[in-house]
Amino acid sequence: MDTVISPTLCLIRLNDVTSTNDEARRYAALGVNDGTLIWADSQSKGRGRQGRTWTSPPGNLYMSLLLRPDVPPADALQIGFVASLAIAEAVDAVAPSGTTVQVKWPNDVLVNGKKVCGMLLESSMKSDGSAVDWLIIGMGVNIKVAPDDTPYPATTLENEGVSGLTVGDLLIRAINRFEEWRGRWTAEGFGPVREAWLARAAGLGKPIEVRLPDDALKGTFRGLDDAGALMLETPDGTRQITMGDVFPADDDAEAG
Ligand code: BTN
């Protein structure tokens, strides 16, 4: 059963799926509108970035938002920053005072320095390559359960002192923040989103290591460019990084 949860979003709630991103791709192929949100209780084949798996037992939030943003392909990934900012603000609103809620490039959310949320963005271009046909933002938030074997340390909202938060409450809070920030992004461009995202960014101005599939780069995290690439200052100049995982450099455990 589809439910309209806001003027611009339609929710499809499912029990167990392989991956909400798989479901969203299926709906995209059927031609559904911008603003279709797939929410599942659990996933048997949850997918993370760079081919990793995403542990997905019941108790956490697993959702994928299908969008058809009317922007050039180069701007489409900016919306991942809209989404991570929205989740961070939703988490901040329910966390005990004194909790540190940060974003980590590209689209993770950290609570007290540990990861609670990851995002998997997938997209498809129109056949002439001129514009985005669909973009899926898959979001996983650890409320009750977190893996203990991840490259970046993970935690749950419950471990960090958030009690009594249902999965549905968090979904509604996150979607409300997303809609507000998406509206600003549409009206004003990437500038305000980038500014708010950087105000919460882990490691900004600090030494970081960016791990790529076959390499690792070290430098100082200097911000985001117009497309959302990470600007890494290295001894050879500033590099724009478009993929990878960010870790604090060995000598700076605070950067994460
Ligand atoms: C990462 O940090 O590696 C990204 C994790 C993304 C997980 C979410 S859970 C909902 C959606 N469905 C998936 O299979 N993956 C994303």
Tab-separated table of C-alpha atoms and ligand atoms in Angstrom:
chain	number	residue	atom	x	y	z
A	1	MET	CA	0.000	0.000	0.000
A	2	ASP	CA	1.393	3.441	-0.914
A	3	THR	CA	1.016	6.265	1.603
A	4	VAL	CA	1.414	9.970	0.920
A	5	ILE	CA	3.522	11.283	3.840
A	6	SER	CA	4.083	14.819	2.615
A	7	PRO	CA	2.968	16.979	-0.306
A	8	THR	CA	5.923	15.725	-2.316
A	9	LEU	CA	6.607	12.190	-1.088
A	10	CYS	CA	4.905	8.837	-1.460
A	11	LEU	CA	5.939	6.049	0.944
A	12	ILE	CA	6.050	2.356	0.099
A	13	ARG	CA	6.525	0.237	3.227
A	14	LEU	CA	7.835	-3.317	2.931
A	15	ASN	CA	8.815	-6.060	5.382
A	16	ASP	CA	11.962	-7.895	4.290
A	17	VAL	CA	13.641	-7.096	0.973
A	18	THR	CA	17.015	-7.869	-0.568
A	19	SER	CA	17.845	-4.158	-0.604
A	20	THR	CA	15.645	-1.075	-0.627
A	21	ASN	CA	17.902	0.255	-3.399
A	22	ASP	CA	17.017	-2.829	-5.478
A	23	GLU	CA	13.320	-2.119	-4.859
A	24	ALA	CA	13.783	1.532	-5.770
A	25	ARG	CA	15.512	0.555	-9.040
A	26	ARG	CA	12.555	-1.681	-9.849
A	27	TYR	CA	10.121	1.168	-9.223
A	28	ALA	CA	12.304	3.523	-11.290
A	29	ALA	CA	12.055	1.136	-14.230
A	30	LEU	CA	8.253	1.198	-13.811
A	31	GLY	CA	8.354	4.985	-14.221
A	32	VAL	CA	7.276	6.130	-10.747
A	33	ASN	CA	7.495	9.817	-9.886
A	34	ASP	CA	10.123	11.877	-8.133
A	35	GLY	CA	9.678	11.484	-4.390
A	36	THR	CA	8.986	7.772	-4.027
A	37	LEU	CA	10.357	6.490	-0.717
A	38	ILE	CA	10.896	2.783	-0.098
A	39	TRP	CA	11.168	1.739	3.560
A	40	ALA	CA	11.836	-1.825	4.712
A	41	ASP	CA	12.070	-3.467	8.144
A	42	SER	CA	15.125	-5.528	7.159
A	43	GLN	CA	17.313	-6.375	4.177
A	44	SER	CA	18.782	-9.761	3.288
A	45	LYS	CA	21.378	-8.292	0.897
A	46	GLY	CA	21.908	-4.737	2.114
A	47	ARG	CA	24.551	-3.009	0.023
A	48	GLY	CA	27.180	-0.508	1.122
A	49	ARG	CA	29.582	1.666	-0.836
A	50	GLN	CA	32.498	0.161	-2.738
A	51	GLY	CA	30.920	-3.292	-2.912
A	52	ARG	CA	30.645	-3.755	0.845
A	53	THR	CA	27.648	-5.358	2.536
A	54	TRP	CA	25.403	-3.415	4.934
A	55	THR	CA	24.246	-5.470	7.912
A	56	SER	CA	20.470	-5.035	8.008
A	57	PRO	CA	18.585	-6.837	10.804
A	58	PRO	CA	15.260	-5.468	12.092
A	59	GLY	CA	15.470	-2.473	14.454
A	60	ASN	CA	17.292	0.005	12.200
A	61	LEU	CA	16.123	2.371	9.457
A	62	TYR	CA	16.568	1.200	5.866
A	63	MET	CA	15.124	3.460	3.207
A	64	SER	CA	15.740	4.511	-0.379
A	65	LEU	CA	14.478	7.729	-1.874
A	66	LEU	CA	13.889	7.767	-5.616
A	67	LEU	CA	14.284	11.210	-7.127
A	68	ARG	CA	14.161	12.637	-10.621
A	69	PRO	CA	16.036	15.904	-10.059
A	70	ASP	CA	15.800	18.322	-12.944
A	71	VAL	CA	19.487	19.258	-12.862
A	72	PRO	CA	22.550	18.597	-15.024
A	73	PRO	CA	24.290	15.305	-14.189
A	74	ALA	CA	27.249	17.221	-12.720
A	75	ASP	CA	25.005	18.701	-10.002
A	76	ALA	CA	23.000	15.603	-9.121
A	77	LEU	CA	25.354	14.228	-6.470
A	78	GLN	CA	24.973	17.438	-4.465
A	79	ILE	CA	21.746	15.952	-3.211
A	80	GLY	CA	23.696	13.350	-1.230
A	81	PHE	CA	24.881	16.252	0.934
A	82	VAL	CA	21.255	17.405	1.308
A	83	ALA	CA	20.388	13.919	2.570
A	84	SER	CA	23.311	13.527	4.986
A	85	LEU	CA	22.652	16.984	6.406
A	86	ALA	CA	18.981	16.064	6.892
A	87	ILE	CA	19.808	12.845	8.750
A	88	ALA	CA	22.395	14.634	10.900
A	89	GLU	CA	19.861	17.310	11.881
A	90	ALA	CA	17.175	14.700	12.584
A	91	VAL	CA	19.588	12.764	14.815
A	92	ASP	CA	20.769	15.925	16.547
A	93	ALA	CA	17.176	16.791	17.447
A	94	VAL	CA	16.691	13.532	19.395
A	95	ALA	CA	20.193	13.113	20.860
A	96	PRO	CA	20.987	13.999	24.487
A	97	SER	CA	22.617	17.389	24.975
A	98	GLY	CA	26.378	17.229	24.633
A	99	THR	CA	26.202	14.670	21.816
A	100	THR	CA	28.428	15.401	18.819
A	101	VAL	CA	26.671	14.800	15.504
A	102	GLN	CA	28.875	15.208	12.427
A	103	VAL	CA	28.860	14.427	8.741
A	104	LYS	CA	31.773	12.619	7.124
A	105	TRP	CA	32.541	12.861	3.445
A	106	PRO	CA	30.858	11.925	1.290
A	107	ASN	CA	27.559	11.095	3.010
A	108	ASP	CA	28.104	9.405	6.372
A	109	VAL	CA	26.745	10.606	9.712
A	110	LEU	CA	28.818	10.157	12.869
A	111	VAL	CA	27.628	10.315	16.461
A	112	ASN	CA	30.348	10.906	19.051
A	113	GLY	CA	32.896	10.040	16.354
A	114	LYS	CA	31.384	6.708	15.271
A	115	LYS	CA	29.313	5.938	12.201
A	116	VAL	CA	25.553	5.597	12.588
A	117	CYS	CA	24.473	6.251	9.021
A	118	GLY	CA	25.754	5.439	5.555
A	119	MET	CA	24.357	6.253	2.140
A	120	LEU	CA	24.517	4.512	-1.207
A	121	LEU	CA	23.738	6.749	-4.185
A	122	GLU	CA	22.904	5.177	-7.532
A	123	SER	CA	21.791	6.979	-10.681
A	124	SER	CA	20.904	6.565	-14.308
A	125	MET	CA	21.123	9.094	-17.136
A	126	LYS	CA	18.537	9.764	-19.822
A	127	SER	CA	19.409	7.935	-23.026
A	128	ASP	CA	20.929	11.051	-24.667
A	129	GLY	CA	23.108	11.606	-21.561
A	130	SER	CA	21.856	15.183	-21.143
A	131	ALA	CA	20.131	14.820	-17.791
A	132	VAL	CA	19.513	12.529	-14.856
A	133	ASP	CA	16.685	10.046	-15.376
A	134	TRP	CA	16.644	8.828	-11.764
A	135	LEU	CA	18.735	9.090	-8.636
A	136	ILE	CA	18.364	6.768	-5.651
A	137	ILE	CA	19.617	7.721	-2.212
A	138	GLY	CA	19.785	4.603	-0.059
A	139	MET	CA	20.080	5.449	3.628
A	140	GLY	CA	20.781	3.137	6.541
A	141	VAL	CA	20.692	4.390	10.132
A	142	ASN	CA	21.745	2.178	13.057
A	143	ILE	CA	19.181	2.691	15.798
A	144	LYS	CA	19.436	-0.586	17.745
A	145	VAL	CA	22.048	-2.721	15.982
A	146	ALA	CA	25.519	-1.996	14.596
A	147	PRO	CA	28.220	-4.269	13.198
A	148	ASP	CA	31.480	-4.530	15.135
A	149	ASP	CA	33.773	-5.390	12.225
A	150	THR	CA	33.588	-2.338	9.975
A	151	PRO	CA	36.634	-0.430	8.665
A	152	TYR	CA	35.244	2.710	10.321
A	153	PRO	CA	33.966	2.140	13.885
A	154	ALA	CA	30.168	1.985	14.034
A	155	THR	CA	27.669	2.639	16.798
A	156	THR	CA	23.921	2.834	17.330
A	157	LEU	CA	21.737	5.707	18.413
A	158	GLU	CA	20.731	3.662	21.467
A	159	ASN	CA	24.391	3.174	22.449
A	160	GLU	CA	24.825	6.932	22.247
A	161	GLY	CA	21.970	7.603	24.645
A	162	VAL	CA	18.976	8.029	22.338
A	163	SER	CA	16.078	6.145	23.915
A	164	GLY	CA	12.483	5.584	22.865
A	165	LEU	CA	13.010	6.531	19.227
A	166	THR	CA	11.018	4.378	16.821
A	167	VAL	CA	12.190	3.730	13.274
A	168	GLY	CA	9.094	5.505	11.954
A	169	ASP	CA	9.754	8.597	14.119
A	170	LEU	CA	13.248	8.897	12.740
A	171	LEU	CA	12.018	8.441	9.182
A	172	ILE	CA	9.508	11.269	9.517
A	173	ARG	CA	12.040	13.584	11.163
A	174	ALA	CA	14.646	12.852	8.497
A	175	ILE	CA	12.205	13.354	5.647
A	176	ASN	CA	11.014	16.680	7.089
A	177	ARG	CA	14.596	17.946	7.275
A	178	PHE	CA	15.290	16.575	3.786
A	179	GLU	CA	12.337	18.382	2.267
A	180	GLU	CA	13.346	21.680	3.805
A	181	TRP	CA	16.936	21.391	2.596
A	182	ARG	CA	15.914	20.115	-0.811
A	183	GLY	CA	13.710	23.197	-1.174
A	184	ARG	CA	16.650	25.466	-0.373
A	185	TRP	CA	18.931	23.547	-2.742
A	186	THR	CA	16.396	23.934	-5.542
A	187	ALA	CA	15.820	27.636	-4.855
A	188	GLU	CA	19.314	28.775	-3.885
A	189	GLY	CA	21.728	26.190	-5.247
A	190	PHE	CA	24.457	24.245	-3.464
A	191	GLY	CA	25.897	27.187	-1.461
A	192	PRO	CA	23.699	27.050	1.693
A	193	VAL	CA	23.769	23.237	1.775
A	194	ARG	CA	27.544	23.187	1.452
A	195	GLU	CA	27.915	25.791	4.199
A	196	ALA	CA	25.658	23.906	6.634
A	197	TRP	CA	27.289	20.576	5.754
A	198	LEU	CA	30.811	21.962	6.292
A	199	ALA	CA	29.762	23.408	9.654
A	200	ARG	CA	29.257	19.781	10.791
A	201	ALA	CA	32.062	18.178	8.792
A	202	ALA	CA	34.384	15.766	10.604
A	203	GLY	CA	38.043	16.455	9.968
A	204	LEU	CA	37.686	19.824	8.253
A	205	GLY	CA	41.031	21.620	8.298
A	206	LYS	CA	42.722	18.524	9.743
A	207	PRO	CA	44.992	15.798	8.393
A	208	ILE	CA	43.000	12.968	6.844
A	209	GLU	CA	43.617	9.831	4.846
A	210	VAL	CA	41.395	9.077	1.862
A	211	ARG	CA	41.371	5.354	1.097
A	212	LEU	CA	40.742	4.474	-2.537
A	213	PRO	CA	40.319	0.878	-3.789
A	214	ASP	CA	44.056	0.552	-4.598
A	215	ASP	CA	45.646	3.551	-2.994
A	216	ALA	CA	45.540	5.962	-0.061
A	217	LEU	CA	46.109	9.691	-0.142
A	218	LYS	CA	47.045	11.856	2.808
A	219	GLY	CA	46.542	15.574	3.125
A	220	THR	CA	44.504	18.281	4.805
A	221	PHE	CA	40.739	18.404	4.294
A	222	ARG	CA	40.079	21.886	2.868
A	223	GLY	CA	36.383	21.745	1.954
A	224	LEU	CA	34.062	20.832	-0.915
A	225	ASP	CA	34.148	22.072	-4.500
A	226	ASP	CA	31.027	23.100	-6.461
A	227	ALA	CA	30.140	19.495	-7.248
A	228	GLY	CA	30.782	18.159	-3.745
A	229	ALA	CA	34.252	16.710	-4.427
A	230	LEU	CA	36.533	16.672	-1.378
A	231	MET	CA	39.355	19.199	-1.629
A	232	LEU	CA	42.519	17.613	-0.277
A	233	GLU	CA	45.584	19.787	0.160
A	234	THR	CA	48.711	17.709	-0.433
A	235	PRO	CA	52.374	18.624	-0.810
A	236	ASP	CA	51.789	18.368	-4.610
A	237	GLY	CA	48.854	20.790	-4.616
A	238	THR	CA	45.118	20.602	-3.936
A	239	ARG	CA	43.388	17.514	-5.330
A	240	GLN	CA	39.671	17.080	-5.926
A	241	ILE	CA	38.630	13.651	-4.704
A	242	THR	CA	35.409	12.149	-6.052
A	243	MET	CA	35.491	8.726	-4.407
A	244	GLY	CA	36.994	7.040	-1.375
A	245	ASP	CA	36.614	6.618	2.366
A	246	VAL	CA	37.874	9.232	4.788
A	247	PHE	CA	39.750	8.342	7.964
A	248	PRO	CA	41.607	10.510	10.428
A	249	ALA	CA	45.309	10.499	9.549
A	250	ASP	CA	47.248	8.266	11.969
A	251	ASP	CA	48.614	11.222	13.874
A	252	ASP	CA	45.183	12.859	14.397
A	253	ALA	CA	42.598	10.637	16.026
A	254	GLU	CA	40.253	13.629	16.414
A	255	ALA	CA	39.707	14.097	12.683
A	256	GLY	CA	37.156	11.318	12.255
B	1	BTN	C1	27.859	2.788	3.200
B	1	BTN	O1	28.157	3.532	4.127
B	1	BTN	O2	28.641	1.925	2.775
B	1	BTN	C2	26.506	2.929	2.555
B	1	BTN	C3	25.466	2.107	3.237
B	1	BTN	C4	24.078	2.284	2.644
B	1	BTN	C5	23.059	1.388	3.305
B	1	BTN	C6	21.663	1.682	2.863
B	1	BTN	S1	20.460	0.780	3.796
B	1	BTN	C7	19.216	1.261	2.679
B	1	BTN	C8	19.821	1.170	1.296
B	1	BTN	N1	19.729	-0.181	0.797
B	1	BTN	C9	20.919	-0.746	0.641
B	1	BTN	O3	21.113	-1.899	0.222
B	1	BTN	N2	21.881	0.104	0.973
B	1	BTN	C10	21.336	1.373	1.414
